[in-house]
Short mmCIF file of C-alpha atoms in Angstrom, two decimals:
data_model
loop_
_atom_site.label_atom_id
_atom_site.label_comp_id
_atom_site.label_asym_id
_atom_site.label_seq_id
_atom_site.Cartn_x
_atom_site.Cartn_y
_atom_site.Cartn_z
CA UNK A 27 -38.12 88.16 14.70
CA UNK A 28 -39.67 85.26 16.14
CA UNK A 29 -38.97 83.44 18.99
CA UNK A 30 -36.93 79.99 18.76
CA UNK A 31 -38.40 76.93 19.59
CA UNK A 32 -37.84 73.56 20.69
CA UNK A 33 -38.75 72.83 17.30
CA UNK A 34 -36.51 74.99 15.84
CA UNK A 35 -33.47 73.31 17.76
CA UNK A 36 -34.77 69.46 16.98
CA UNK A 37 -34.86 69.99 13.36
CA UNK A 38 -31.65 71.97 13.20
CA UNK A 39 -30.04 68.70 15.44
CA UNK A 40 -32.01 66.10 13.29
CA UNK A 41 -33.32 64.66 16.46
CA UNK A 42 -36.81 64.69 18.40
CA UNK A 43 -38.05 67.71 20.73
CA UNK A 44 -38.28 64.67 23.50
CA UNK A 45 -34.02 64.16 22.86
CA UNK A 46 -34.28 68.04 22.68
CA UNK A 47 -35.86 68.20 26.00
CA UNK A 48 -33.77 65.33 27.49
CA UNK A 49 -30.51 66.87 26.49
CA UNK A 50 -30.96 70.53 27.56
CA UNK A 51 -32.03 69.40 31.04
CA UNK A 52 -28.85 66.98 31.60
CA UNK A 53 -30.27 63.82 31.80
CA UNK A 54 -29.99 60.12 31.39
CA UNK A 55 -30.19 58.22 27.94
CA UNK A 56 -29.18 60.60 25.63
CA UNK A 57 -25.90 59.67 23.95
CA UNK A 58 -22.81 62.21 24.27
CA UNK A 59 -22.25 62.95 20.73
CA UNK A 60 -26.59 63.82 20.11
CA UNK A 61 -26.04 66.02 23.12
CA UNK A 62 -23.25 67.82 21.63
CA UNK A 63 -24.90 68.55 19.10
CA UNK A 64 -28.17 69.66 20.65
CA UNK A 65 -26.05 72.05 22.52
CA UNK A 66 -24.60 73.69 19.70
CA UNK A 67 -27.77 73.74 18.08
CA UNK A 68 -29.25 75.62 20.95
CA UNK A 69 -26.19 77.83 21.28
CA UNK A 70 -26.51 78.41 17.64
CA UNK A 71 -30.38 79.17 17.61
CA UNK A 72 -29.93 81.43 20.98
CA UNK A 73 -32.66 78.94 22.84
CA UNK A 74 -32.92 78.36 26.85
CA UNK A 75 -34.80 75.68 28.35
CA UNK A 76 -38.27 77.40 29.14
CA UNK A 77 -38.69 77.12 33.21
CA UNK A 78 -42.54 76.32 32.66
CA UNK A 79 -41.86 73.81 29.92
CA UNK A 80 -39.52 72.20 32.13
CA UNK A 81 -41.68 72.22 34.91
CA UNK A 82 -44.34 70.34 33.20
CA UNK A 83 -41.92 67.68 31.84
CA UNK A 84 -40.50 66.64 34.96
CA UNK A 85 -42.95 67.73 37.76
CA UNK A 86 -40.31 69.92 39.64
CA UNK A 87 -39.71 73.67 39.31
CA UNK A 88 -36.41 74.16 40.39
CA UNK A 89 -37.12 76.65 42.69
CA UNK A 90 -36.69 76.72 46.43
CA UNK A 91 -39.09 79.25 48.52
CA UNK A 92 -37.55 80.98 51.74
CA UNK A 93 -39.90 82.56 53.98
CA UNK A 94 -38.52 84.92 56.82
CA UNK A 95 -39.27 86.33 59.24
CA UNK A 96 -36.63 88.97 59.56
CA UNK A 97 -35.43 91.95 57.56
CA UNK A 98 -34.17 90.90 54.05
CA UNK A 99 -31.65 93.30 54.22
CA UNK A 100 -30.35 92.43 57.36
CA UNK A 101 -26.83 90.81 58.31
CA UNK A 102 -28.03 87.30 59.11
CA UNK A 103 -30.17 86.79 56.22
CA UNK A 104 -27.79 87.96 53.87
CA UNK A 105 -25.12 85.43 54.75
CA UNK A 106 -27.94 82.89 54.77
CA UNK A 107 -28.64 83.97 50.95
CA UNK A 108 -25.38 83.53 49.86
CA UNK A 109 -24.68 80.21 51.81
CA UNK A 110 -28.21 78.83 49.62
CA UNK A 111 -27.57 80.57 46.34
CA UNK A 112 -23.99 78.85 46.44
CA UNK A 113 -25.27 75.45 46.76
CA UNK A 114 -28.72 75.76 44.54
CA UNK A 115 -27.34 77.88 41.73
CA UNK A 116 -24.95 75.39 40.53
CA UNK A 117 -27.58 72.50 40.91
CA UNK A 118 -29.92 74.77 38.53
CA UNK A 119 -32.07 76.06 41.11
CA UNK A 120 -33.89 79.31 41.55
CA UNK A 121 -34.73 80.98 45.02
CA UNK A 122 -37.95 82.76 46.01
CA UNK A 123 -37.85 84.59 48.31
CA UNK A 124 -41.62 85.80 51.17
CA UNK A 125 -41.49 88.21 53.88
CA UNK A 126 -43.29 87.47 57.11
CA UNK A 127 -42.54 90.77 58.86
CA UNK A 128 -45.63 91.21 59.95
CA UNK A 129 -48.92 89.76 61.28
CA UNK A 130 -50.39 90.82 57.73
CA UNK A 131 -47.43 89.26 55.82
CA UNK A 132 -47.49 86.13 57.59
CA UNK A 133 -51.10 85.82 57.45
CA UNK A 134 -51.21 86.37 53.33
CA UNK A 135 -48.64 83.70 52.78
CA UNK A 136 -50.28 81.10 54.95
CA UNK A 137 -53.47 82.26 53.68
CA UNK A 138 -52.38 81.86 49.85
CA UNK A 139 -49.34 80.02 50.01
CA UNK A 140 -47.82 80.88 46.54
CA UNK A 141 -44.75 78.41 47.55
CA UNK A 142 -47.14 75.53 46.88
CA UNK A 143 -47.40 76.47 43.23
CA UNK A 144 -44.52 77.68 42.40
CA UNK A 145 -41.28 76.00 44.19
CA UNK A 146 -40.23 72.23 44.74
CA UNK A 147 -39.55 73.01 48.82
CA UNK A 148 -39.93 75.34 51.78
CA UNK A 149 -37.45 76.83 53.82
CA UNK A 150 -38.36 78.87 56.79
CA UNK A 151 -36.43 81.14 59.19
CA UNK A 152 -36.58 82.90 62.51
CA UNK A 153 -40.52 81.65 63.55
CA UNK A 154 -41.92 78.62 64.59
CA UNK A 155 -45.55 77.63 63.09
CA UNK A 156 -48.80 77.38 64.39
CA UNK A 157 -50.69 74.70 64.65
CA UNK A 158 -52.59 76.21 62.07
CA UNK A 159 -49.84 77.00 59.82
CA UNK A 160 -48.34 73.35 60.48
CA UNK A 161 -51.90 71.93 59.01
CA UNK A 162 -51.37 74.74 55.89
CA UNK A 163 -47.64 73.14 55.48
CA UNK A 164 -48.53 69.69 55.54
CA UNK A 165 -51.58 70.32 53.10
CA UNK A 166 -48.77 71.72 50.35
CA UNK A 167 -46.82 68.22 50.22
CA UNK A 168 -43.69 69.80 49.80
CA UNK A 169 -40.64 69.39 52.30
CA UNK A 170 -39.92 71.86 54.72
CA UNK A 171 -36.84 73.00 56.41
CA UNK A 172 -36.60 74.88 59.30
CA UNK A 173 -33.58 77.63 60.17
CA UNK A 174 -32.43 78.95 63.38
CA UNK A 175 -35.95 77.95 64.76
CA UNK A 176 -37.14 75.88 67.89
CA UNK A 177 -39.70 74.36 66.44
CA UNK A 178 -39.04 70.88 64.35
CA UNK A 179 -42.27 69.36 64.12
CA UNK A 180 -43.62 70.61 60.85
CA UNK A 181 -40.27 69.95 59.06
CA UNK A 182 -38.48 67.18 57.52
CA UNK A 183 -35.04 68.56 58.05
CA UNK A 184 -33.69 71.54 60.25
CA UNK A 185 -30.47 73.62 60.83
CA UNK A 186 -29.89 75.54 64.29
CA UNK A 187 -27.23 77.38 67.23
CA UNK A 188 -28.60 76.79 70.31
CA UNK A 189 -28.79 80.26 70.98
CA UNK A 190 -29.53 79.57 75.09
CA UNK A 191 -26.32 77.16 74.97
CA UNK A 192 -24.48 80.08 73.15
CA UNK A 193 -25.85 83.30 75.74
CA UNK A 194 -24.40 80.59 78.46
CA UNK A 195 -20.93 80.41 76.88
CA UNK A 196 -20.66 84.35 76.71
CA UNK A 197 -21.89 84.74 80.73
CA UNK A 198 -19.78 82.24 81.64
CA UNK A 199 -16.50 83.90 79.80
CA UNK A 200 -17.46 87.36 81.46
CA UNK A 201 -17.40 86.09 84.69
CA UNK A 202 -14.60 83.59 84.63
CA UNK A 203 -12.67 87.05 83.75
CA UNK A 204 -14.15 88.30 86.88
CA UNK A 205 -17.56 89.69 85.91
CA UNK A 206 -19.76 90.03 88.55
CA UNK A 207 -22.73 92.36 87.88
CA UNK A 208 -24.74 92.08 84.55
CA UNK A 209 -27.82 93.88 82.89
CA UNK A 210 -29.03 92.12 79.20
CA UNK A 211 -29.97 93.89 76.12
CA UNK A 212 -32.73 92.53 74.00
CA UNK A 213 -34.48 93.46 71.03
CA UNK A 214 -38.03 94.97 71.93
CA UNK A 215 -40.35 92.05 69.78
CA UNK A 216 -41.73 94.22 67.18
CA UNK A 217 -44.37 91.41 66.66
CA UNK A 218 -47.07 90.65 69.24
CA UNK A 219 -47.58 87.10 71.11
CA UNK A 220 -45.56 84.00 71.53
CA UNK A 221 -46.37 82.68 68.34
CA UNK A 222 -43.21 84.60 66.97
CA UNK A 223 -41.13 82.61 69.12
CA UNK A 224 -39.48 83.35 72.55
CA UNK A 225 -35.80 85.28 73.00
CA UNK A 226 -33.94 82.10 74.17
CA UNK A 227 -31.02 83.59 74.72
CA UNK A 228 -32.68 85.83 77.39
CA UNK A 229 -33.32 82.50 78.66
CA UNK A 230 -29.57 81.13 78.86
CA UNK A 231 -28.64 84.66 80.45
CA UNK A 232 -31.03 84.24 83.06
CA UNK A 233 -30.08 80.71 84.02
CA UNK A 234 -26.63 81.66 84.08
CA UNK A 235 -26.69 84.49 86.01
CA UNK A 236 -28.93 81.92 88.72
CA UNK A 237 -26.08 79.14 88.86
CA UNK A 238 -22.96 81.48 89.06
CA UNK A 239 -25.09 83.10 91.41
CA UNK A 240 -24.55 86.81 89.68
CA UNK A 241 -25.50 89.64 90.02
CA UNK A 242 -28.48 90.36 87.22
CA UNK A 243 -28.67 94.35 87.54
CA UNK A 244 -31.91 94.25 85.02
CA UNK A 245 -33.22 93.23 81.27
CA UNK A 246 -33.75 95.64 79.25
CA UNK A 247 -35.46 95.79 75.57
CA UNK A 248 -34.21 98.36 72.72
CA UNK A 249 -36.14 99.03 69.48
CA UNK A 250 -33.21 100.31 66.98
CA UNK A 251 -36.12 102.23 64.68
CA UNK A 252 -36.73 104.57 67.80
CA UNK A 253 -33.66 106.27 69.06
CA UNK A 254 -34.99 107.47 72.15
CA UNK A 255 -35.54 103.49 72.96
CA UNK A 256 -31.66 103.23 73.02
CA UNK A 257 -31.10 106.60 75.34
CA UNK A 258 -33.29 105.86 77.93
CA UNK A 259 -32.51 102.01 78.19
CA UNK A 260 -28.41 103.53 78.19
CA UNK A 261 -29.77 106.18 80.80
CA UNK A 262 -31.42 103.66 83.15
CA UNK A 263 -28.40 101.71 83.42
CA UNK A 264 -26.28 104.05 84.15
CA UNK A 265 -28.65 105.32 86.89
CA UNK A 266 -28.92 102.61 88.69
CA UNK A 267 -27.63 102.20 92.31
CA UNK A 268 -25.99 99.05 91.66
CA UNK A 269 -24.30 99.78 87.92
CA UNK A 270 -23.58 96.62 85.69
CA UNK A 271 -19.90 95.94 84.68
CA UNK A 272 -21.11 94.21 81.48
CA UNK A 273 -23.74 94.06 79.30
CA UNK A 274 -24.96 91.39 77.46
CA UNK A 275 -26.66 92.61 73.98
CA UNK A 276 -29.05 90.60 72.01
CA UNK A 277 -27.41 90.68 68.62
CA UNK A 278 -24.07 92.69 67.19
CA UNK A 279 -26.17 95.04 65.37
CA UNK A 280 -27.88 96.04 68.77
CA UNK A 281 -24.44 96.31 70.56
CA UNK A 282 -23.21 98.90 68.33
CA UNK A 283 -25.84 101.69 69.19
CA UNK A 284 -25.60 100.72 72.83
CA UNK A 285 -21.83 101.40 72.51
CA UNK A 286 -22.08 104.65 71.03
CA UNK A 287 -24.32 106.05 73.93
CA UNK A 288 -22.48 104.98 76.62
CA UNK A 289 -19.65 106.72 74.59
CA UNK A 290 -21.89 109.62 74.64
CA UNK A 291 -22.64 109.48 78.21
CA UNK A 292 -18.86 109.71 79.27
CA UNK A 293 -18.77 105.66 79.53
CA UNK A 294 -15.36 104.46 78.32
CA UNK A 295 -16.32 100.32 76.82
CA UNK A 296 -14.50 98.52 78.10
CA UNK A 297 -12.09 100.26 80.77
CA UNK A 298 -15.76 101.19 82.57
CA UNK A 299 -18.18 98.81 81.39
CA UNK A 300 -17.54 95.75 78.90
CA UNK A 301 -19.74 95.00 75.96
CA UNK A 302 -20.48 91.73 74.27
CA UNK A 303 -22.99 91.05 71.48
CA UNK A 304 -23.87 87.78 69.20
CA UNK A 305 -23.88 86.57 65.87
CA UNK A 306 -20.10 87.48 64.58
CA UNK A 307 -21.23 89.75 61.69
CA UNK A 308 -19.86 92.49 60.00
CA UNK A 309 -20.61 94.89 62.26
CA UNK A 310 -18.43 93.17 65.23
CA UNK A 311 -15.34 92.78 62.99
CA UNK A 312 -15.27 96.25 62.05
CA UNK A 313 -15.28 97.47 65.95
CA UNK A 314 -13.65 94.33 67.46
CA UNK A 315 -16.57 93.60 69.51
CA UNK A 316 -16.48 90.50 71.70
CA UNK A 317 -19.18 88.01 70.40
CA UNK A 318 -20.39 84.89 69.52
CA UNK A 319 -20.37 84.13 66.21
CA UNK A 320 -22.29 82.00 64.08
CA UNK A 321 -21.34 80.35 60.96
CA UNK A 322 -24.80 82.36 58.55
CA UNK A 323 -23.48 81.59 55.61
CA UNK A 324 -22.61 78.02 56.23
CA UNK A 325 -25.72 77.50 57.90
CA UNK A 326 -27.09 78.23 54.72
CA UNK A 327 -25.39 75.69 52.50
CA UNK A 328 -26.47 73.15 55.13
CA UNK A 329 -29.84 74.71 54.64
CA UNK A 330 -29.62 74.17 50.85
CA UNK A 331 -28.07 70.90 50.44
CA UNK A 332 -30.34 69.19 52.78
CA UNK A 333 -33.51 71.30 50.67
CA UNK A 334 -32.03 69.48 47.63
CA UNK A 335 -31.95 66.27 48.72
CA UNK A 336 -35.53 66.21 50.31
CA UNK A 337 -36.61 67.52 46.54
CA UNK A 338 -35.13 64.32 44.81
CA UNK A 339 -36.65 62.13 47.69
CA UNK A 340 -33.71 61.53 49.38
CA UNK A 341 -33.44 60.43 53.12
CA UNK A 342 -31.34 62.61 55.14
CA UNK A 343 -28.54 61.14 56.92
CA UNK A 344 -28.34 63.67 59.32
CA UNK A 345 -32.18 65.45 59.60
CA UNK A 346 -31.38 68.00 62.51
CA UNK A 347 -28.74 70.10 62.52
CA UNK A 348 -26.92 71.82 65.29
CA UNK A 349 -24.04 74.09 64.61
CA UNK A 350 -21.65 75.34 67.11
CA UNK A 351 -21.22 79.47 67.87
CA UNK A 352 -18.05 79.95 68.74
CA UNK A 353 -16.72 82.83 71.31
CA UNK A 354 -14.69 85.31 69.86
CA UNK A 355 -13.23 87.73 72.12
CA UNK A 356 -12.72 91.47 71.05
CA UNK A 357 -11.41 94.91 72.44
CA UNK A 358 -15.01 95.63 74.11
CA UNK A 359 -14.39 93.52 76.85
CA UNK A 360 -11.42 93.00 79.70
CA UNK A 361 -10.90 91.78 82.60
CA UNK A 362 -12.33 93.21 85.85
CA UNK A 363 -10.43 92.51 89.64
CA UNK A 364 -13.05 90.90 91.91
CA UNK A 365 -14.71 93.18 94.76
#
């Protein structure tokens, strides 16, 4: 059986393919009672818009490209999917998603950059960009928004926590309950060189442990795809001559291994050492850690709604972003008397 056309559906409506095209794409200037019945002409026929046809008739796409840096199938950018799809799906749009996991990744897509051909606007996560990648960015013509990144220079319109502000909040909570003595858990960069960003809330950690004048007991970095990473860090801890009352971890999904080792070890979290992590995911509801969460999936339909107006050349009313982590306290944490 052959395929319908826009043909098919303009002579069936006893109207033009241009009302055809008009009418199936919601716009302007085409009367309600012809667009009824191009509708049920389409509906009729079994004929969808053709995303190609469409993109040559009005110069846009309708598809958003994400780029990330992180683990697709990871907490964060999970939430972040669903906060974009539930914004761009109902305005028609599709999402493409690029992996930049690696230096080989990251070099292809700057190299090639795909999202230039086939999407209306860039978002990109967890990275800043070169100075070379900023030149490849401004070369597509395309807007770009930036997500949970320091960087704002290559971008039109960005959406953030201030992750050091955030790692301040937590220190500051664990010792105003009487906290004295401190190690931090990071995650060991899988990627080489600055260029991938820095850990800035290593940075508020640090600073906050200087001006409450604390006790930092060391930093340590964990890779969760080695399991002997997470012993010996957990081992070296609990060796040391001055032991750490809490421990700051990098991310929830971090704090859970580093929980079940100390477990292991004899540790009880948190009558003998307390245990916060960041982001408010899943993982921290489901043990009650004490965190500081961050809103992913409303970041996302920030993300998206300001990516939709940039497409229809719209001026932001608010370009830069900043959203507000919020400390939730949970059963891995308590109080400690001071020495």
């Amino acid at each position: 059986m052959a395929r319908t056309t826009i043909e098919d559906v303009a002579k069936a409506a006893g109207v033009s393919t241009f009302t055809v095209s008009r009418a199936l794409r919601d716009m302007d200037h085409v009367a309600p009672r012809t667009r009824e019945k191009v509708l049920k002409a389409a509906k009729d026929l079994n004929y969808t818009v053709s995303k190609a046809a469409s993109s040559l008739a009005s110069g846009q796409t309708n598809r958003i490209a994400l780029l990330s840096r992180d683990r697709i199938a990871g907490w964060f950018m999970g939430e972040l999917m669903d906060g974009l799809y539930d914004v761009l799906n109902p305005a028609r749009y599709d999402l493409l998603v690029y992996r930049a996991g690696n230096i080989k990744e990251r070099s292809t897509f700057f190299t090639n950059l795909p999202a230039n051909r086939n999407a209306d606007a860039l978002i990109m996560t967890g990275f800043p960009a070169t100075e070379q990648e900023e030149q490849a960015l401004t070369s597509m013509g395309m807007p770009i928004i930036l997500v949970n990144s320091p960087e704002t220079d290559c971008c039109q319109g960005s959406v953030a926590i201030n992750d050091e502000e955030s790692e301040t909040t937590l220190v500051r909570y664990l010792a105003a309950i009487g906290h004295r003595k401190f190690c931090y858990i990071g995650r060991k960069e899988p990627l080489p060189g600055s260029q991938w960003g820095h850990d800035t809330r290593a940075v508020g950690y640090r600073n906050t442990i200087v001006d409450l004048n604390l006790t930092d007991c060391g930093m340590h970095y964990i890779d969760l795809a080695d399991p002997l990473s997470i012993k010996q860090t957990v081992a070296t801890i609990l060796s040391l001559p001055e032991r750490p009352t809490a421990l700051c971890v990098w991310s929830d999904h971090y704090a859970l291994p580093v929980i079940h080792e100390l477990r292991s070890n004899g540790v009880r979290v948190p009558e003998d050492m307390s245990v916060a992590g960041h982001d408010g995911s899943d993982v921290a509801a489901s043990i009650k850690l004490t965190t500081m969460a961050q809103p992913a999936r409303e970041i996302g339909r920030i993300a998206a709604r300001k990516t939709l107006d940039l497409a229809a050349k719209k001026t932001l009313d608010e370009p830069r972003t900043i959203i507000q982590t919020v400390l939730t306290p949970g059963d891995t944490t308590r109080p400690i008397a001071h020495e």
